[in-house]
Coordinates of C-alpha atoms and ligand atoms in Angstrom, one line a residue:
X1 CA -15.6 2.6 1.1
X2 CA -13.0 1.4 3.5
X3 CA -11.9 -1.5 5.0
X4 CA -13.0 -2.4 8.3
X5 CA -11.6 -5.1 9.4
X6 CA -8.8 -7.9 8.8
X7 CA -8.8 -11.6 9.8
X8 CA -5.8 -13.7 9.5
X9 CA -5.3 -17.3 10.2
X10 CA -2.4 -19.5 9.2
X11 CA -0.6 -16.6 6.7
X12 CA 3.2 -16.2 7.2
X13 CA 4.1 -15.3 10.8
X14 CA 0.1 -15.3 12.1
X15 CA -0.4 -18.8 13.6
X16 CA -3.3 -18.0 15.4
X17 CA -6.5 -16.3 14.2
X18 CA -5.7 -12.9 14.5
X19 CA -8.3 -9.9 13.9
X20 CA -7.9 -6.0 13.0
X21 CA -10.2 -3.4 13.1
X22 CA -9.7 0.0 11.1
X23 CA -11.5 3.3 10.8
X24 CA -11.7 5.4 7.7
X25 CA -8.7 7.9 8.0
X26 CA -5.5 6.7 8.7
X27 CA -5.1 3.5 10.7
X28 CA -1.2 2.8 11.7
X29 CA 0.7 0.1 12.6
X30 CA 3.8 -0.3 14.7
X31 CA 6.3 -2.9 16.3
X32 CA 9.8 -4.0 16.0
X33 CA 11.9 -5.1 13.2
X34 CA 10.8 -8.8 11.9
X35 CA 7.2 -9.0 14.1
X36 CA 5.2 -9.4 11.0
X37 CA 3.7 -5.8 9.9
X38 CA 5.2 -6.3 6.3
X39 CA 2.9 -9.6 6.5
X40 CA -0.5 -7.8 7.4
X41 CA -0.2 -6.3 3.8
X42 CA 1.1 -9.1 2.2
X43 CA -2.2 -11.1 3.5
X44 CA -4.7 -7.9 2.7
X45 CA -3.0 -7.9 -1.3
X46 CA -3.5 -11.8 -1.5
X47 CA -7.0 -11.7 -0.9
X48 CA -7.5 -8.8 -2.7
X49 CA -6.2 -11.5 -5.5
X50 CA -2.4 -10.9 -5.8
X51 CA -1.2 -14.0 -7.5
X52 CA 2.4 -13.2 -8.1
X53 CA 4.5 -15.0 -5.4
X54 CA 7.1 -12.6 -5.7
X55 CA 4.9 -9.3 -5.1
X56 CA 4.1 -11.3 -1.7
X57 CA 7.6 -11.8 -1.1
X58 CA 7.6 -15.3 -1.5
X59 CA 9.2 -18.2 -3.8
X60 CA 7.0 -21.1 -3.1
X61 CA 3.7 -21.3 -2.4
X62 CA 4.0 -22.8 0.8
X63 CA 6.2 -20.2 2.3
X64 CA 2.5 -18.2 2.8
X65 CA 1.5 -21.1 5.2
X66 CA 2.9 -20.8 8.8
X67 CA 6.0 -22.8 9.0
X68 CA 5.4 -24.2 12.6
X69 CA 7.6 -23.6 15.9
X70 CA 8.1 -25.0 19.2
X71 CA 4.5 -23.8 20.3
X72 CA 2.2 -23.8 16.9
X73 CA 2.5 -26.6 14.5
X74 CA 2.5 -25.9 10.8
X75 CA -0.4 -24.5 9.1
X76 CA -2.3 -26.8 7.2
X77 CA -4.8 -24.2 5.4
X78 CA -4.8 -20.4 5.4
X79 CA -7.9 -18.2 5.5
X80 CA -7.6 -14.1 5.4
X81 CA -10.7 -12.4 5.0
X82 CA -11.5 -8.6 4.4
X83 CA -14.6 -7.0 5.7
X84 CA -15.5 -3.8 3.5
X85 CA -18.1 -1.0 4.5
X86 CA -19.4 1.8 2.4
X87 CA -19.3 4.2 5.6
X88 CA -18.5 4.3 9.4
X89 CA -22.3 3.6 10.7
X90 CA -23.9 0.4 12.1
X91 CA -26.9 0.1 9.3
X92 CA -24.6 0.0 6.4
X93 CA -24.2 -3.2 4.7
X94 CA -20.7 -4.8 4.9
X95 CA -19.0 -6.6 2.0
X96 CA -16.9 -9.3 2.9
X97 CA -14.0 -11.3 1.0
X98 CA -12.3 -14.2 2.1
X99 CA -9.3 -16.1 0.1
X100 CA -8.5 -19.9 1.6
X101 CA -5.8 -22.4 0.7
X102 CA -5.1 -25.3 2.0
X103 CA -1.3 -27.0 1.8
X104 CA -2.4 -29.3 -1.4
X105 CA -2.6 -26.3 -3.2
X106 CA -7.1 -25.6 -3.3
X107 CA -8.0 -22.3 -3.6
X108 CA -10.8 -21.1 -2.6
X109 CA -12.7 -17.6 -3.2
X110 CA -15.6 -16.6 -1.1
X111 CA -18.2 -13.3 -0.9
X112 CA -20.5 -12.9 1.6
X113 CA -19.5 -16.4 2.9
X114 CA -20.4 -18.3 -0.2
X115 CA -17.7 -19.9 -2.4
X116 CA -17.6 -18.3 -5.8
X117 CA -15.4 -18.4 -8.6
X118 CA -12.4 -16.7 -9.3
X119 CA -13.9 -14.2 -12.2
X120 CA -16.9 -13.3 -10.1
X121 CA -14.7 -13.0 -7.4
X122 CA -12.7 -10.3 -9.2
X123 CA -16.0 -8.8 -10.6
X124 CA -17.0 -8.4 -6.8
X125 CA -14.1 -6.8 -6.3
X126 CA -14.2 -4.4 -9.2
X127 CA -17.4 -3.6 -8.1
X128 CA -16.9 -2.1 -4.9
X129 CA -13.7 -0.4 -6.7
X130 CA -11.0 -2.5 -4.7
X131 CA -9.6 -4.4 -7.5
X132 CA -6.9 -2.2 -7.9
X133 CA -5.7 -2.0 -4.4
X134 CA -3.2 -4.8 -4.8
X135 CA -1.5 -2.0 -6.7
X136 CA -2.1 0.8 -4.5
X137 CA 0.5 -0.8 -2.4
X138 CA 4.4 1.2 -1.6
X139 CA 6.2 -1.8 -0.1
X140 CA 9.4 -0.7 2.1
X141 CA 11.8 -2.3 -0.6
X142 CA 11.0 -0.5 -3.4
X143 CA 10.0 2.9 -2.7
X144 CA 12.7 4.4 -5.2
X145 CA 12.3 1.4 -7.7
X146 CA 10.4 3.8 -10.2
X147 CA 13.5 6.5 -10.1
X148 CA 16.0 3.8 -10.9
X149 CA 15.3 2.5 -14.0
X150 CA 16.1 4.3 -16.9
X151 CA 13.5 6.7 -19.0
X152 CA 12.6 4.0 -21.5
X153 CA 11.7 1.3 -18.5
X154 CA 10.3 3.5 -16.9
X155 CA 7.6 4.6 -19.4
X156 CA 6.8 1.0 -20.2
X157 CA 6.3 0.4 -16.4
X158 CA 3.9 3.1 -15.6
X159 CA 1.9 2.4 -19.2
X160 CA 1.1 -0.9 -17.6
X161 CA 0.8 0.0 -14.5
X162 CA -1.7 2.0 -15.3
X163 CA -3.4 -1.0 -17.4
X164 CA -2.4 0.6 -21.0
X165 CA -0.9 -1.1 -23.8
X166 CA 1.9 0.3 -26.1
X167 CA -1.1 0.8 -29.4
X168 CA -1.1 4.1 -30.6
X169 CA -4.6 5.4 -29.0
X170 CA -3.4 3.8 -25.5
X171 CA -0.3 6.0 -26.3
X172 CA -2.4 8.8 -26.4
X173 CA -4.4 8.4 -23.7
X174 CA -1.5 7.8 -21.4
X175 CA 0.5 11.0 -22.7
X176 CA -3.1 12.9 -21.9
X177 CA -3.6 11.2 -18.3
X178 CA 0.1 12.4 -17.7
X179 CA 0.0 15.7 -18.3
X180 CA -3.9 16.3 -17.3
X181 CA -3.9 14.6 -14.1
X182 CA -0.8 13.3 -12.6
X183 CA 1.4 16.3 -13.4
X184 CA -0.3 18.4 -11.8
X185 CA -0.8 16.1 -8.6
X186 CA 2.4 15.4 -8.7
X187 CA 3.1 18.9 -8.5
X188 CA 0.7 19.7 -5.5
X189 CA 2.3 16.5 -3.5
X190 CA 5.9 17.7 -4.3
X191 CA 5.0 21.1 -2.6
X192 CA 4.5 19.8 0.3
X193 CA 7.2 17.5 0.4
X194 CA 9.8 19.5 -1.1
X195 CA 8.3 22.9 -1.0
X196 CA 11.2 24.9 -2.8
X197 CA 11.6 22.5 -5.6
X198 CA 10.1 22.7 -9.0
X199 CA 9.6 20.1 -10.9
X200 CA 8.7 19.0 -14.7
X201 CA 7.6 16.3 -16.4
X202 CA 9.9 15.4 -19.2
X203 CA 7.2 13.3 -21.5
X204 CA 9.3 12.2 -24.8
X205 CA 6.7 10.0 -25.8
X206 CA 4.7 11.4 -28.5
X207 CA 7.7 10.8 -30.6
X208 CA 9.3 7.4 -30.9
X209 CA 11.3 7.5 -28.0
X210 CA 8.9 6.4 -25.4
X211 CA 10.5 7.7 -22.3
X212 CA 9.8 9.4 -19.4
X213 CA 11.5 11.4 -17.0
X214 CA 11.5 13.8 -14.8
X215 CA 13.4 16.8 -14.0
X216 CA 13.7 18.8 -10.6
X217 CA 15.0 22.3 -10.0
X218 CA 16.3 22.1 -6.2
X219 CA 16.7 25.2 -4.4
X220 CA 19.4 27.3 -5.7
X221 CA 18.4 26.5 -9.3
X222 CA 19.8 23.2 -9.3
X223 CA 18.7 21.3 -12.2
X224 CA 18.3 17.7 -11.8
X225 CA 16.9 14.4 -13.3
X226 CA 15.3 12.0 -11.8
X227 CA 18.6 9.5 -11.0
X228 CA 20.7 12.3 -10.3
X229 CA 18.9 12.7 -6.8
X230 CA 20.0 12.2 -3.8
X231 CA 18.5 8.8 -1.8
X232 CA 16.3 11.1 0.1
X233 CA 15.3 13.3 -2.5
X234 CA 14.2 10.4 -4.3
X235 CA 12.5 8.7 -1.7
X236 CA 10.2 12.2 -1.6
X237 CA 9.9 12.5 -5.3
X238 CA 9.4 9.1 -6.0
X239 CA 6.4 8.8 -3.3
X240 CA 4.9 11.6 -4.7
X241 CA 4.9 10.4 -7.9
X242 CA 3.4 7.1 -7.1
X243 CA 0.5 8.3 -5.2
X244 CA -0.4 10.7 -8.3
X245 CA -0.5 7.6 -10.1
X246 CA -2.3 6.0 -7.5
X247 CA -4.9 8.5 -8.1
X248 CA -5.5 7.2 -11.6
X249 CA -6.6 3.7 -10.4
X250 CA -9.5 5.1 -8.3
X251 CA -9.1 2.6 -5.1
X252 CA -10.1 3.7 -2.2
X253 CA -7.1 2.6 -0.1
X254 CA -3.4 2.9 -0.1
X255 CA -1.1 0.5 1.8
X256 CA 1.9 2.3 3.0
X257 CA 5.0 0.4 4.4
X258 CA 7.9 2.5 5.8
X259 CA 7.9 5.0 3.0
X260 CA 9.2 7.7 5.0
X261 CA 13.0 6.2 6.7
X262 CA 14.9 8.4 4.3
X263 CA 13.7 11.8 5.2
X264 CA 15.2 13.8 7.9
X265 CA 13.7 15.5 10.6
X266 CA 12.4 19.1 8.5
X267 CA 10.8 16.6 6.0
X268 CA 8.9 14.5 8.3
X269 CA 6.8 17.7 9.5
X270 CA 5.8 18.5 5.8
X271 CA 5.0 14.7 5.6
X272 CA 2.4 15.0 7.9
X273 CA 0.7 17.5 5.9
X274 CA 1.1 15.5 3.0
X275 CA -0.4 12.3 4.4
X276 CA -3.4 14.6 5.9
X277 CA -4.1 15.7 2.6
X278 CA -3.8 12.6 0.9
X279 CA -6.0 10.7 3.7
X280 CA -8.8 13.6 3.0
X281 CA -10.5 11.5 0.4
X282 CA -8.3 7.8 0.6
X283 CA -8.4 5.1 3.8
X284 CA -4.7 5.2 4.5
X285 CA -3.1 1.9 6.3
X286 CA 0.7 2.7 6.9
X287 CA 3.2 1.0 8.7
X288 CA 5.8 3.3 10.5
X289 CA 8.4 3.8 13.1
X290 CA 8.1 7.2 13.1
X291 CA 6.4 9.2 16.2
X292 CA 5.5 12.1 13.2
X293 CA 3.0 9.6 11.5
X294 CA 2.2 7.9 14.4
X295 CA 0.7 11.3 15.6
X296 CA -1.8 11.4 12.7
X297 CA -3.3 7.4 13.3
X298 CA -7.0 7.3 13.9
X299 CA -6.3 3.8 15.0
X300 CA -3.6 2.1 15.9
X301 CA -2.0 -1.4 16.0
X302 CA 0.7 -2.6 18.1
X303 CA 2.1 -6.4 16.6
X304 CA 4.5 -8.3 18.9
X305 CA 5.5 -11.5 18.5
X306 CA 5.4 -15.0 21.0
X307 CA 8.5 -16.3 22.4
X308 CA 8.1 -18.7 19.3
X309 CA 8.3 -16.0 16.8
X310 CA 4.3 -16.1 15.9
X311 CA 2.9 -12.5 15.5
X312 CA 0.1 -11.6 17.7
X313 CA -1.8 -7.9 18.0
X314 CA -0.3 -7.0 21.8
X315 CA -2.6 -3.5 21.6
X316 CA -5.2 -1.6 19.4
X317 CA -6.2 1.7 20.3
X318 CA -9.3 4.0 18.6
X319 CA -7.1 7.6 19.1
X320 CA -9.0 10.3 20.5
X321 CA -7.7 13.6 22.3
X322 CA -6.9 12.0 25.2
X323 CA -5.2 9.1 24.2
X324 CA -2.8 11.0 21.8
X325 CA -1.9 13.1 25.0
X326 CA -1.3 10.1 26.8
X327 CA 0.8 8.7 24.4
X328 CA 3.0 11.8 23.7
X329 CA 3.8 12.4 27.2
X330 CA 4.7 8.2 27.8
Ligands
LIG1 P1 10.3 -4.6 9.5 O1 10.2 -3.6 10.6 O2 11.9 -5.2 9.9 O3 10.2 -4.6 8.2 P2 8.0 -6.6 9.6 O4 7.5 -6.3 11.2 O5 7.9 -5.4 8.6 O6 9.4 -5.9 9.8 P3 7.8 -8.9 8.1 O7 8.6 -8.7 7.1 O8 5.9 -8.8 7.9 O9 8.6 -8.3 9.4 O10 7.8 -10.4 8.9 C1 9.1 -11.1 9.1 C2 8.8 -12.2 9.9 O11 7.7 -13.3 9.3 C3 10.0 -12.9 9.9 O12 10.2 -12.9 11.5 C4 9.8 -14.2 9.4 O13 10.6 -15.3 9.7 C5 8.5 -14.4 9.6 N1 8.1 -15.3 8.5 C6 7.7 -15.0 7.1 N2 7.4 -15.9 6.5 C7 6.9 -17.0 7.7 C8 6.2 -18.1 7.6 N3 5.9 -18.8 6.4 N4 5.8 -19.0 8.8 C9 6.5 -18.3 10.1 N5 7.3 -17.1 9.6 C10 6.6 -16.5 8.9
LIG2 MG1 8.5 -4.7 7.3

């Protein structure tokens, strides 16, 4: 299953109907600061059912509507539509989800162009394994958040991220999945991003402490706890940990918003190998300013703003060998 197409109208900086098509591999969105790239990811998770305004970077519902400019009146309604497909062939069925809202707060959920209630809508998303995709997003402002909290808080954040409670049976499941699935995947991802490091989960969960910490042995036998890592080391570790946790949610789509800015040039290279590994069985929609990430794109989308600040798609390429060469020599 992959997200084939997004249409956005009236949402945040998108005043006019804007359409974006993706391929099942890696799609890369580029554009200058403030052109509306992150707003696209907000629009996607909104249709996937996100109800927390804070998680789509708003304080007030009215901020979801295009605010108006010299060239365009404020939006009176929003419509965002997502089309999913099982495979990239014309004869596979498509699944259309849309969410609409009017300024007076009326909300509508549509599946295959028919209005349904929120619960039925969530059931349809669940059936396509897309319900959890609103969690498989890494925001540019929150790359390191999971390592900045103390081990107790981290334990509870991860527990609720995985949809588990603190009941004893859930706690056993939690520890088991961390040790048996998340830890090996995290170690594999870290082997790309920090090949000379050794990592160990310190899971103090089976006693009453309920703490979760990481111990990283950096080259030269320097043992560090998560909070002692540098900014770049934190970014690498946090990215590997989050993506290992995402795997537990089984969503086919990950949304990554500028996850590489803290990495040095050498790490850009290992980042490419890492992203290729992740994309072998997941669709990635990534926002980036980095050339090394753009080189991985199956589709490339350029966002710009009009004179009045509203966003539009300036270009869209399906990257093939020739285009990639052309792009590299420009
Ligand atoms: P960066 O590369 O700096 O992260 P970005 O392309 O991700 O930039 P976004 O955060 O997506 O930028 O978009 C921010 C822009 O969207 C700002 O210019 C902001 O003014 C505009 N914006 C946000 N909400 C609205 C709204 N309701 N109406 C009109 N414009 C809006
Ligand atoms: Mg952004």
